[in-house]
mmCIF file of C-alpha atoms in Angstrom:
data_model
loop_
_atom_site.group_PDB
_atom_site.id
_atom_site.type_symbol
_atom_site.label_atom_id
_atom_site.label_comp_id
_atom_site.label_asym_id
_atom_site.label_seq_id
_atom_site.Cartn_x
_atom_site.Cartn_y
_atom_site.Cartn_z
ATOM 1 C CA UNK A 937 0.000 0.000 0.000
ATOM 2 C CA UNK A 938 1.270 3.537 -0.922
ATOM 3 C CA UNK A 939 2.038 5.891 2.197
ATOM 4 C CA UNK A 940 3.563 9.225 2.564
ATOM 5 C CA UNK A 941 5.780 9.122 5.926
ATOM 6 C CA UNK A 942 7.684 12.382 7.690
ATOM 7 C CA UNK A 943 10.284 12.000 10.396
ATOM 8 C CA UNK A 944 10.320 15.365 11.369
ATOM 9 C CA UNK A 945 12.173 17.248 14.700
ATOM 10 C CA UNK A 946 10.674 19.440 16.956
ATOM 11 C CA UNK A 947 11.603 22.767 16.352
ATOM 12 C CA UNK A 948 13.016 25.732 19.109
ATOM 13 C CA UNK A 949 9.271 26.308 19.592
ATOM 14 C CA UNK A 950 7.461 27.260 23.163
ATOM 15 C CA UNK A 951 6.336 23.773 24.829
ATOM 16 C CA UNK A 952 3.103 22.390 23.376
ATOM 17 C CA UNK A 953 1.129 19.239 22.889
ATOM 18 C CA UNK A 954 1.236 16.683 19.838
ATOM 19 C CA UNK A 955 -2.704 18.266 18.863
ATOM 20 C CA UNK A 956 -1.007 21.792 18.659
ATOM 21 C CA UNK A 957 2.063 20.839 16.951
ATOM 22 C CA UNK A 958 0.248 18.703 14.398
ATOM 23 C CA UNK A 959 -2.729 22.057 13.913
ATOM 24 C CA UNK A 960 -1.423 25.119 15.103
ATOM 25 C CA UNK A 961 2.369 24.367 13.496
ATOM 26 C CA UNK A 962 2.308 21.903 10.948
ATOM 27 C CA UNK A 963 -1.134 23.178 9.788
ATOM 28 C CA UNK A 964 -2.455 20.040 9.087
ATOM 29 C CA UNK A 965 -6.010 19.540 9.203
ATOM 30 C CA UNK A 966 -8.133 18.343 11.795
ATOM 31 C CA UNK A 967 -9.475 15.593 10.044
ATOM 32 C CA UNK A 968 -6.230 14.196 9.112
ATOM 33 C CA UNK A 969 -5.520 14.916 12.788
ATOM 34 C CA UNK A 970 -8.301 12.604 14.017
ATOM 35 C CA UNK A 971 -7.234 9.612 11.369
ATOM 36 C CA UNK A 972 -3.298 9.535 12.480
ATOM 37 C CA UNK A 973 -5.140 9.170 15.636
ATOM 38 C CA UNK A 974 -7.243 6.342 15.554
ATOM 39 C CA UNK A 975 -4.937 4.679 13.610
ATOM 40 C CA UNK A 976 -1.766 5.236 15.819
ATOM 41 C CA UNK A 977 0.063 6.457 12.925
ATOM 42 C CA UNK A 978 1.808 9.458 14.889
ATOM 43 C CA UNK A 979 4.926 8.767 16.859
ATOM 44 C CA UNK A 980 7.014 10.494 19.376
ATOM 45 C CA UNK A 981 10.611 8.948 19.951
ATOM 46 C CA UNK A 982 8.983 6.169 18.414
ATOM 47 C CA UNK A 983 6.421 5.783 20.528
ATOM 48 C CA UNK A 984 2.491 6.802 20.375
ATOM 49 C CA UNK A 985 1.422 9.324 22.793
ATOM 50 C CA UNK A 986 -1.902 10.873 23.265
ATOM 51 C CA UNK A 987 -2.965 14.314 21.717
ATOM 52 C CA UNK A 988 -2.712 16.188 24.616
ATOM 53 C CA UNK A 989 0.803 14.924 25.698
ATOM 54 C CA UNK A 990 3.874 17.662 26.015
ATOM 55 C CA UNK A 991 6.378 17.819 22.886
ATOM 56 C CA UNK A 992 9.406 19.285 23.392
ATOM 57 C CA UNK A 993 12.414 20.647 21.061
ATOM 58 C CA UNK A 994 14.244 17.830 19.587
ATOM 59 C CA UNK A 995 11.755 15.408 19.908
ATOM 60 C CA UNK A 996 11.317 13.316 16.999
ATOM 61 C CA UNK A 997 7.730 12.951 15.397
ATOM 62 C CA UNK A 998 6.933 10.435 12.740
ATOM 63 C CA UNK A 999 3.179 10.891 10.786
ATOM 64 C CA UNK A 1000 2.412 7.820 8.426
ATOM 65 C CA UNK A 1001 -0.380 9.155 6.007
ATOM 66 C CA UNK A 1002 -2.148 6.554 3.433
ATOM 67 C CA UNK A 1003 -4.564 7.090 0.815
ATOM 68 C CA UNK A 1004 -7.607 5.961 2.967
ATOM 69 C CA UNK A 1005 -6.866 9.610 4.917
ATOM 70 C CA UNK A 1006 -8.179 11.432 1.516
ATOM 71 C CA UNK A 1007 -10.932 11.692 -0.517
ATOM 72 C CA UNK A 1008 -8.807 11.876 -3.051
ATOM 73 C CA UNK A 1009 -5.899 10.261 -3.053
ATOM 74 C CA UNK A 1010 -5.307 10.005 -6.193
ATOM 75 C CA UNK A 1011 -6.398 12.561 -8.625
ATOM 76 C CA UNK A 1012 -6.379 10.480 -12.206
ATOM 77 C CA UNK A 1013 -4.639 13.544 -14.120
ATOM 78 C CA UNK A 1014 -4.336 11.515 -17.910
ATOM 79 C CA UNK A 1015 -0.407 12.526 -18.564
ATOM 80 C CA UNK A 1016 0.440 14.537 -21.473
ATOM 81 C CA UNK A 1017 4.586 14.566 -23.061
ATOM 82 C CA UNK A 1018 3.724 17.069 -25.949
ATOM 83 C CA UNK A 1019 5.424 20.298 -23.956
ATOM 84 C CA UNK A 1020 8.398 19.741 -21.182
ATOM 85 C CA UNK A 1021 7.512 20.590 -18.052
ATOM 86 C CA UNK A 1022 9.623 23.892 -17.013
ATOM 87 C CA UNK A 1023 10.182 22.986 -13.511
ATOM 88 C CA UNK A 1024 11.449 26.015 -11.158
ATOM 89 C CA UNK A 1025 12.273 24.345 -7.747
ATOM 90 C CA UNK A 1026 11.198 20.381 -6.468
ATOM 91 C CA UNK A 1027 11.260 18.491 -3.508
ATOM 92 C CA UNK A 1028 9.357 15.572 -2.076
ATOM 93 C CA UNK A 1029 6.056 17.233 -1.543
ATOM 94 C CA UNK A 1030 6.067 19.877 -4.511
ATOM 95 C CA UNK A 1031 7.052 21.740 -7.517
ATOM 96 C CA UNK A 1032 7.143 25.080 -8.265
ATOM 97 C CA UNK A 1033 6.602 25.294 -12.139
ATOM 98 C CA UNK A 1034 7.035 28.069 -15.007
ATOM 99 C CA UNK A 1035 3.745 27.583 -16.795
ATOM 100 C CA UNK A 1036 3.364 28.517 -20.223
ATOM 101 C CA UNK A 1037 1.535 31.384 -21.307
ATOM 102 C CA UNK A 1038 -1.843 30.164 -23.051
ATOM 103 C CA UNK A 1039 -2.005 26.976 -21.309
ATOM 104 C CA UNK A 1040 -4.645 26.335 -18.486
ATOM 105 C CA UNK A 1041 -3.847 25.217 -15.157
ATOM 106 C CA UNK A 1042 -5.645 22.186 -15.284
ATOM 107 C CA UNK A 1043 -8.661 20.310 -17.379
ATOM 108 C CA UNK A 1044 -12.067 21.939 -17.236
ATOM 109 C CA UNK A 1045 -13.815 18.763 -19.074
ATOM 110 C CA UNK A 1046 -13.141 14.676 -18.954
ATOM 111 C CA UNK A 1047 -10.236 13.448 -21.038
ATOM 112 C CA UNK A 1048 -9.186 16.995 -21.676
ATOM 113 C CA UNK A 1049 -5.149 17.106 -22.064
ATOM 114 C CA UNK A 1050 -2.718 19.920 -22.427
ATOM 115 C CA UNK A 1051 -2.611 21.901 -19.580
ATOM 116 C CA UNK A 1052 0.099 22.356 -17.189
ATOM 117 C CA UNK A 1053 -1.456 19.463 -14.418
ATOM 118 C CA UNK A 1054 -1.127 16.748 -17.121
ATOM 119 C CA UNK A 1055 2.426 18.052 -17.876
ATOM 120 C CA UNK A 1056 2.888 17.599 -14.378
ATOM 121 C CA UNK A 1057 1.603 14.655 -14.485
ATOM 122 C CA UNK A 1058 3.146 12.706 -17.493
ATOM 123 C CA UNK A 1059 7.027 14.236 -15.477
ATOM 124 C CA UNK A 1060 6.328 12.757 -12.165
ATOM 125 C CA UNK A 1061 4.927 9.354 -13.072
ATOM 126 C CA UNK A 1062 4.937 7.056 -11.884
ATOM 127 C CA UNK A 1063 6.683 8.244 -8.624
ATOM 128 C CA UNK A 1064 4.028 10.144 -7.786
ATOM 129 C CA UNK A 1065 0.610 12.199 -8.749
ATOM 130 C CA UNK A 1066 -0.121 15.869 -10.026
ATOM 131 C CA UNK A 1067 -2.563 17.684 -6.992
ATOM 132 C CA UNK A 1068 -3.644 21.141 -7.908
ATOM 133 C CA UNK A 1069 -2.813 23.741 -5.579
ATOM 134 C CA UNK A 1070 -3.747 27.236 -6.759
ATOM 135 C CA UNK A 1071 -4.853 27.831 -10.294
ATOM 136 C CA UNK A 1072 -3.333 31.057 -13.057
ATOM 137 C CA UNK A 1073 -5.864 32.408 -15.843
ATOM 138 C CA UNK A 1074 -5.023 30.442 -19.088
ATOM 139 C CA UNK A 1075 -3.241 33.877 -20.588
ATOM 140 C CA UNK A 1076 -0.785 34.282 -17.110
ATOM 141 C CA UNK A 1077 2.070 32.680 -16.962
ATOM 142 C CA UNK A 1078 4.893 32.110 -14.260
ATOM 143 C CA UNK A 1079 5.092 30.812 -11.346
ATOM 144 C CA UNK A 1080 2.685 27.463 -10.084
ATOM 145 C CA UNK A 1081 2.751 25.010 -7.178
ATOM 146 C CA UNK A 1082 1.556 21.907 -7.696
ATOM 147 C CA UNK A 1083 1.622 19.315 -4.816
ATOM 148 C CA UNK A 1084 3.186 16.114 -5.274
ATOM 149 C CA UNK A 1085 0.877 13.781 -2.730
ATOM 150 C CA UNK A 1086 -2.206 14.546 -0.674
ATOM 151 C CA UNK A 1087 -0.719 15.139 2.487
ATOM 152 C CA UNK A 1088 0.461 18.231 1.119
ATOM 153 C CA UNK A 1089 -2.038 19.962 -0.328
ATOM 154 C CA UNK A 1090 -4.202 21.126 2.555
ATOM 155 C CA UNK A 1091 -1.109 22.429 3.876
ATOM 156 C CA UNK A 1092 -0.089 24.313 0.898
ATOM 157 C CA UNK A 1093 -3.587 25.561 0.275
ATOM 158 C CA UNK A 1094 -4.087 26.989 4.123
ATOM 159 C CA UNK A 1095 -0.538 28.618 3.704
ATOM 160 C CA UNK A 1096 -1.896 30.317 0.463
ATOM 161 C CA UNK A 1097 -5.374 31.582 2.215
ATOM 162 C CA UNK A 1098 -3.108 32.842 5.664
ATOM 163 C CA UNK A 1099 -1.102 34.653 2.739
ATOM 164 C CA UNK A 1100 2.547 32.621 4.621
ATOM 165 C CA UNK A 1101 3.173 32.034 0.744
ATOM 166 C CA UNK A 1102 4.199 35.260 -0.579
ATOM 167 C CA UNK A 1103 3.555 35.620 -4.246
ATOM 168 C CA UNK A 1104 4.948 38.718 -6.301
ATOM 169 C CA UNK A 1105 3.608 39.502 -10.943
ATOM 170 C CA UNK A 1106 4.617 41.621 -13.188
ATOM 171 C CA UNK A 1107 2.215 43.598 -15.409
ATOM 172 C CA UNK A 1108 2.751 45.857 -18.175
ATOM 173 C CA UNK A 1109 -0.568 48.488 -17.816
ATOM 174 C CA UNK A 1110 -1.749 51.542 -20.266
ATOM 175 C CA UNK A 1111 -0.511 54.807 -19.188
ATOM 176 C CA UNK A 1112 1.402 56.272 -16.252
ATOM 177 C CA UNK A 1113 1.177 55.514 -12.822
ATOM 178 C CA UNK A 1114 0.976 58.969 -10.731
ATOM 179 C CA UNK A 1115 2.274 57.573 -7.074
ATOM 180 C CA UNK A 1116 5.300 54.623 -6.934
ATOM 181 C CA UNK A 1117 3.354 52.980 -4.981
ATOM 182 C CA UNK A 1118 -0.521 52.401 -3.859
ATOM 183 C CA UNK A 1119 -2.504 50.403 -2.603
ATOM 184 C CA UNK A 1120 -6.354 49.065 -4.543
ATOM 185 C CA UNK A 1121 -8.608 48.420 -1.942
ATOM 186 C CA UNK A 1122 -12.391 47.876 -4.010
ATOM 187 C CA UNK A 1123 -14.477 44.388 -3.574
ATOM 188 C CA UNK A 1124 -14.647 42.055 -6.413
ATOM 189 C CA UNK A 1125 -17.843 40.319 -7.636
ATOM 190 C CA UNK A 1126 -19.313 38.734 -10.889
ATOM 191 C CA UNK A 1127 -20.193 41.362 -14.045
ATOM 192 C CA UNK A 1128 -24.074 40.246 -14.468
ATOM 193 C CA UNK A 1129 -23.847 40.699 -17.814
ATOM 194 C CA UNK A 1130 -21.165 38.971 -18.188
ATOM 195 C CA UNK A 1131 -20.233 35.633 -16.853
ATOM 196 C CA UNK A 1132 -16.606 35.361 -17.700
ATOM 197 C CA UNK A 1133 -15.725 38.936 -15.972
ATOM 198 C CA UNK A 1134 -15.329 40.099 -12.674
ATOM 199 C CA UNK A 1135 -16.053 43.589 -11.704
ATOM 200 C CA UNK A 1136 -15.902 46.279 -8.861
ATOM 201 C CA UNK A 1137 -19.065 45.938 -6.530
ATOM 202 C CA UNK A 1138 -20.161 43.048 -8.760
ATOM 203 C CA UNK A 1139 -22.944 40.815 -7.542
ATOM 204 C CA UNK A 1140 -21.722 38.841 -4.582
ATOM 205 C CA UNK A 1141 -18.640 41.200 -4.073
ATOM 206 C CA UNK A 1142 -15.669 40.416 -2.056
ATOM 207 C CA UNK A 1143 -13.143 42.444 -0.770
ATOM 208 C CA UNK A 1144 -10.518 42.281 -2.364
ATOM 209 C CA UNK A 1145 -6.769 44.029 -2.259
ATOM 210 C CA UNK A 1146 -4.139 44.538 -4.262
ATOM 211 C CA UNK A 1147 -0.461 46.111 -3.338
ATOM 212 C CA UNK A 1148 1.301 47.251 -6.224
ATOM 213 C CA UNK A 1149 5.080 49.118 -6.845
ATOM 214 C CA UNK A 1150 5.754 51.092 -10.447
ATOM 215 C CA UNK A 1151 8.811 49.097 -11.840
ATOM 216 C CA UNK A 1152 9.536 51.026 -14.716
ATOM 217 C CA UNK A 1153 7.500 54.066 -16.505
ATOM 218 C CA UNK A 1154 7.682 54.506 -20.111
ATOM 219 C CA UNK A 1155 5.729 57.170 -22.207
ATOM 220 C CA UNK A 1156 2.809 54.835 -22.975
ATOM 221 C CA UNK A 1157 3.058 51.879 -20.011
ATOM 222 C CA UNK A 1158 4.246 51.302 -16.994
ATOM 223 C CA UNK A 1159 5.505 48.013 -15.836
ATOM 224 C CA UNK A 1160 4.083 47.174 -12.035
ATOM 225 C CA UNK A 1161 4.770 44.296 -9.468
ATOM 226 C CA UNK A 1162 2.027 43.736 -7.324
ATOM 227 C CA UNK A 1163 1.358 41.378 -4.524
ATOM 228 C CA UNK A 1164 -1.985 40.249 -3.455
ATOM 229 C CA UNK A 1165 -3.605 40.467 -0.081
ATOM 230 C CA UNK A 1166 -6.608 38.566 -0.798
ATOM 231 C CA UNK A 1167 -7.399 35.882 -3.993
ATOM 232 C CA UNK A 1168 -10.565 36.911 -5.733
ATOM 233 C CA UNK A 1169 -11.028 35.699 -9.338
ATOM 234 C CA UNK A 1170 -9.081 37.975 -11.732
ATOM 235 C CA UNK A 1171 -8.379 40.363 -9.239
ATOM 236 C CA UNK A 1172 -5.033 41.868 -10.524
ATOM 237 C CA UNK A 1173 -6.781 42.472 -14.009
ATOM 238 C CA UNK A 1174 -9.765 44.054 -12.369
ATOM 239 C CA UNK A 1175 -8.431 46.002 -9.719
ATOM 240 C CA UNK A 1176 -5.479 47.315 -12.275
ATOM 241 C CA UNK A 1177 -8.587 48.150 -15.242
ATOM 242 C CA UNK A 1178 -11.101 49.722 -12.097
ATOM 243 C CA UNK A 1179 -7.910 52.513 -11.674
ATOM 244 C CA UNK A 1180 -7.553 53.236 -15.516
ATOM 245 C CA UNK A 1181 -4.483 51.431 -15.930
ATOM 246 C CA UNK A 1182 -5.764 47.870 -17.498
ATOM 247 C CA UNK A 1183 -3.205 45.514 -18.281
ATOM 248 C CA UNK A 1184 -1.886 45.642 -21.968
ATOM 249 C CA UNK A 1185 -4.185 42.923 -23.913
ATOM 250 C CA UNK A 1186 -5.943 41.676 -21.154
ATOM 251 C CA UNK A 1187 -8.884 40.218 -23.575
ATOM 252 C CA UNK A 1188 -11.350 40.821 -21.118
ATOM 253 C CA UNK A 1189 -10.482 44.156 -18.865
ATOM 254 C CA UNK A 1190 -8.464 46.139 -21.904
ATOM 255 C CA UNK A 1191 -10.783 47.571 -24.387
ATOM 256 C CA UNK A 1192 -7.601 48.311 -26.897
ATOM 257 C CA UNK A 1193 -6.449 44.881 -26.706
ATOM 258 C CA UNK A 1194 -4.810 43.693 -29.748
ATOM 259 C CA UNK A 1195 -5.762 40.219 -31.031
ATOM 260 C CA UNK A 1196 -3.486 37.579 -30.754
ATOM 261 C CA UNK A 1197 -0.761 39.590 -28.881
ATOM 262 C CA UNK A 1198 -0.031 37.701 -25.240
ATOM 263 C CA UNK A 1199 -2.050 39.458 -21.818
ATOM 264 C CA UNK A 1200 1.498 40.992 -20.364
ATOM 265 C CA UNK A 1201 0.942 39.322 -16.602
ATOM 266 C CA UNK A 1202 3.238 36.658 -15.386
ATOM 267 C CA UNK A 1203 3.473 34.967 -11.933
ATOM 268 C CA UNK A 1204 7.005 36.370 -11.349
ATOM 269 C CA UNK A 1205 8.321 35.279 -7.475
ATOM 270 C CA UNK A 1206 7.106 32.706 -4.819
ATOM 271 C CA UNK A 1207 8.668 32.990 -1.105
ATOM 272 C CA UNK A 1208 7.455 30.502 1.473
ATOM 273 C CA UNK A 1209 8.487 28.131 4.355
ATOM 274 C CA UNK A 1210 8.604 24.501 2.720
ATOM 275 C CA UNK A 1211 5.635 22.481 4.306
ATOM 276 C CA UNK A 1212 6.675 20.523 7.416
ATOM 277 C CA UNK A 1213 10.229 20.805 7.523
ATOM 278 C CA UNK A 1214 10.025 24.923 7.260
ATOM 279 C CA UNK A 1215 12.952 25.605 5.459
ATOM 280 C CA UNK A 1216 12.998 28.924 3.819
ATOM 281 C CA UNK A 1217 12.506 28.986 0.081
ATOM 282 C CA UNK A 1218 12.531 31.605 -2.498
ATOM 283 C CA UNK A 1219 11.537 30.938 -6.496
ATOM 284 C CA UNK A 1220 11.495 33.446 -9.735
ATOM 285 C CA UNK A 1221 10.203 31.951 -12.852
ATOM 286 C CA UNK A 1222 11.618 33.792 -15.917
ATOM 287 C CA UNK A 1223 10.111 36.393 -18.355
ATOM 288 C CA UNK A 1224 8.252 34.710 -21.010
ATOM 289 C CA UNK A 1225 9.427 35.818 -24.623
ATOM 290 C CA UNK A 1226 8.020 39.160 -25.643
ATOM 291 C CA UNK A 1227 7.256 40.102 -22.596
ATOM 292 C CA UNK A 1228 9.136 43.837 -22.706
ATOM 293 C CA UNK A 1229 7.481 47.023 -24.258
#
C-alpha cells in the first residue's frame, strides 16, 4: 500500500502538545488529525502518545499518512509529453513550475489534455501524482505550485489563504502611474452581464486588495509588481482596469487589446516556508518571450 511518511524534529518552539504541533504548526487539518489518531500512525521517539501529551524541542515525530486519509488520493490527471515541463524548484512534496503562457492550469472537461497538471503529471509518473494547488488564468504565466501527494495539499492551500506564501507579478498596464506605490482596496464580484468577468461591486462582491510598486515608466506603459492580499477571481486584471491602468491585452479588462498579442501578466516570485520541515525557500520563474514594451 502507498504511504507518505515524515520523520520530522521538533523545532526551538514554546512547549506544546502533539494536537497543537500537528494544527497550530504543521497546519495540518483536523481531520487528518483525528485519522493519524485512531490509527496510531503518529509517533514520538517512536512511541504513540496521546494528543494532549507535552512535545518538546528535539523530539522526533513520525506521521504515516495513506490514501484511505483522503478523498482523493489520487487525482487520475491523464499525462500529457507534448510540452516539457519547465520545472522552477522540487522536492518531495512539490514543484514550483514556469507555466506557459496560453495553457490552463488544469482540465475543465473529462479526457481533456494539455494543460500544465497533465504536464505535471506525465514528469512525475509514476513516482508520484499531479494535486492542484492554486490555479493562473489560461493567458498568465509564471510561477505554479503543484503538490506532489495529498498530504500536502491542505497544507499548501491553508498557507496560500493565511497569505505565509508570498507571491509577487509583473504587469505591463496603459498609461502612467501617478504615485510609486498604492494600494487598490475595491471588492470584487461577478459582471451580471457577463459571466466570464469580474467587476468592482459586482454581484456577490468580495473584498478584495491589491499592493502594487511602479517598476519602470515609459511614455505609454508602466511596468508594475504587485502582490496580493486577498485571492478573488481575476483580481489583478480588475483592480489594475477599475484605476484606468488595465493591463496591456488583457482580452477581457483592456478595451484596446490587440488580437493575438499575449495578456502581459506573469506569476514572477514565490517565497514561502517549505511544508513541514520549514525551510525557507525563495523561487522566480523567468520572463516569457516578448514580454518587454
Amino acid at each position: 500500500m502507498k504511504n507518505w511518511k515524515y520523520q520530522l524534529i521538533v523545532p526551538n518552539i514554546a512547549e506544546t502538545t502533539v494536537r497543537e504541533y500537528l494544527h497550530e504548526y504543521l497546519l495540518i487539518p483536523k481531520h487528518l488529525i483525528f485519522s493519524l489518531r485512531k490509527a496510531q500512525r503518529v509517533l514520538v521517539n517512536g512511541s504513540y502518545r496521546p494528543m494532549n501529551f507535552p512535545i518538546h524541542t528535539g523530539d522526533r515525530v513520525m506521521l504515516d499518512f495513506i490514501p484511505a486519509d483522503f478523498q482523493t488520493p489520487f487525482p487520475h490527471v491523464i499525462p500529457d509529453a507534448t510540452k516539457p515541463l519547465k520545472v522552477a524548484y522540487e522536492n518531495e512534496d512539490l514543484l514550483i513550475v514556469n507555466k506557459n503562457r496560453g495553457d490552463k492550469t488544469h482540465a475543465n472537461q473529462p479526457g481533456e489534455v494539455g494543460t500544465t497538471l497533465n504536464q505535471a503529471e506525465n514528469y512525475l509518473q509514476p513516482a508520484a501524482d499531479a494535486h492542484m494547488v492554486h490555479r493562473l488564468d489560461q493567458q498568465t504565466s509564471g510561477a505554479l505550485i503543484i503538490g506532489k501527494n495529498p498530504a500536502v495539499v491542505p497544507i499548501l492551500v491553508r498557507m496560500i489563504k493565511d497569505k505565509t506564501v508570498k507571491r509577487t507579478y509583473l504587469a505591463w498596464v496603459h498609461g502612467r502611474l501617478n504615485q510609486p506605490t498604492g494600494v487598490i482596496n475595491d471588492p470584487i464580484g461577478r459582471d451580471p452581464n457577463d459571466r466570464r468577468k469580474r467587476k468592482i461591486n459586482g454581484v456577490h462582491a468580495q473584498s478584495a486588495l491589491t499592493n502594487y510598486r511602479v517598476v519602470q515608466s515609459g511614455t505609454t506603459s508602466t511596468l508594475v509588481s504587485l502582490q496580493l492580499q486577498t485571492g478573488r477571481t481575476h483580481q489583478i486584471r480588475v483592480h489594475l482596469a477599475s484605476i484606468g491602468h488595465p493591463i496591456i491585452n488583457d482580452p477581457l479588462y483592456d478595451p484596446n487589446a490587440q488580437p493575438g498579442h499575449p495578456m502581459l501578466l506573469h506569476s514572477w516570485k514565490i517565497k514561502m516556508l517549505t511544508p513541514f520541515y520549514y525551510q525557507p525557500l525563495a523561487v522566480s520563474a523567468p520572463l516569457p518571450p516578448k514580454f518587454n514594451m
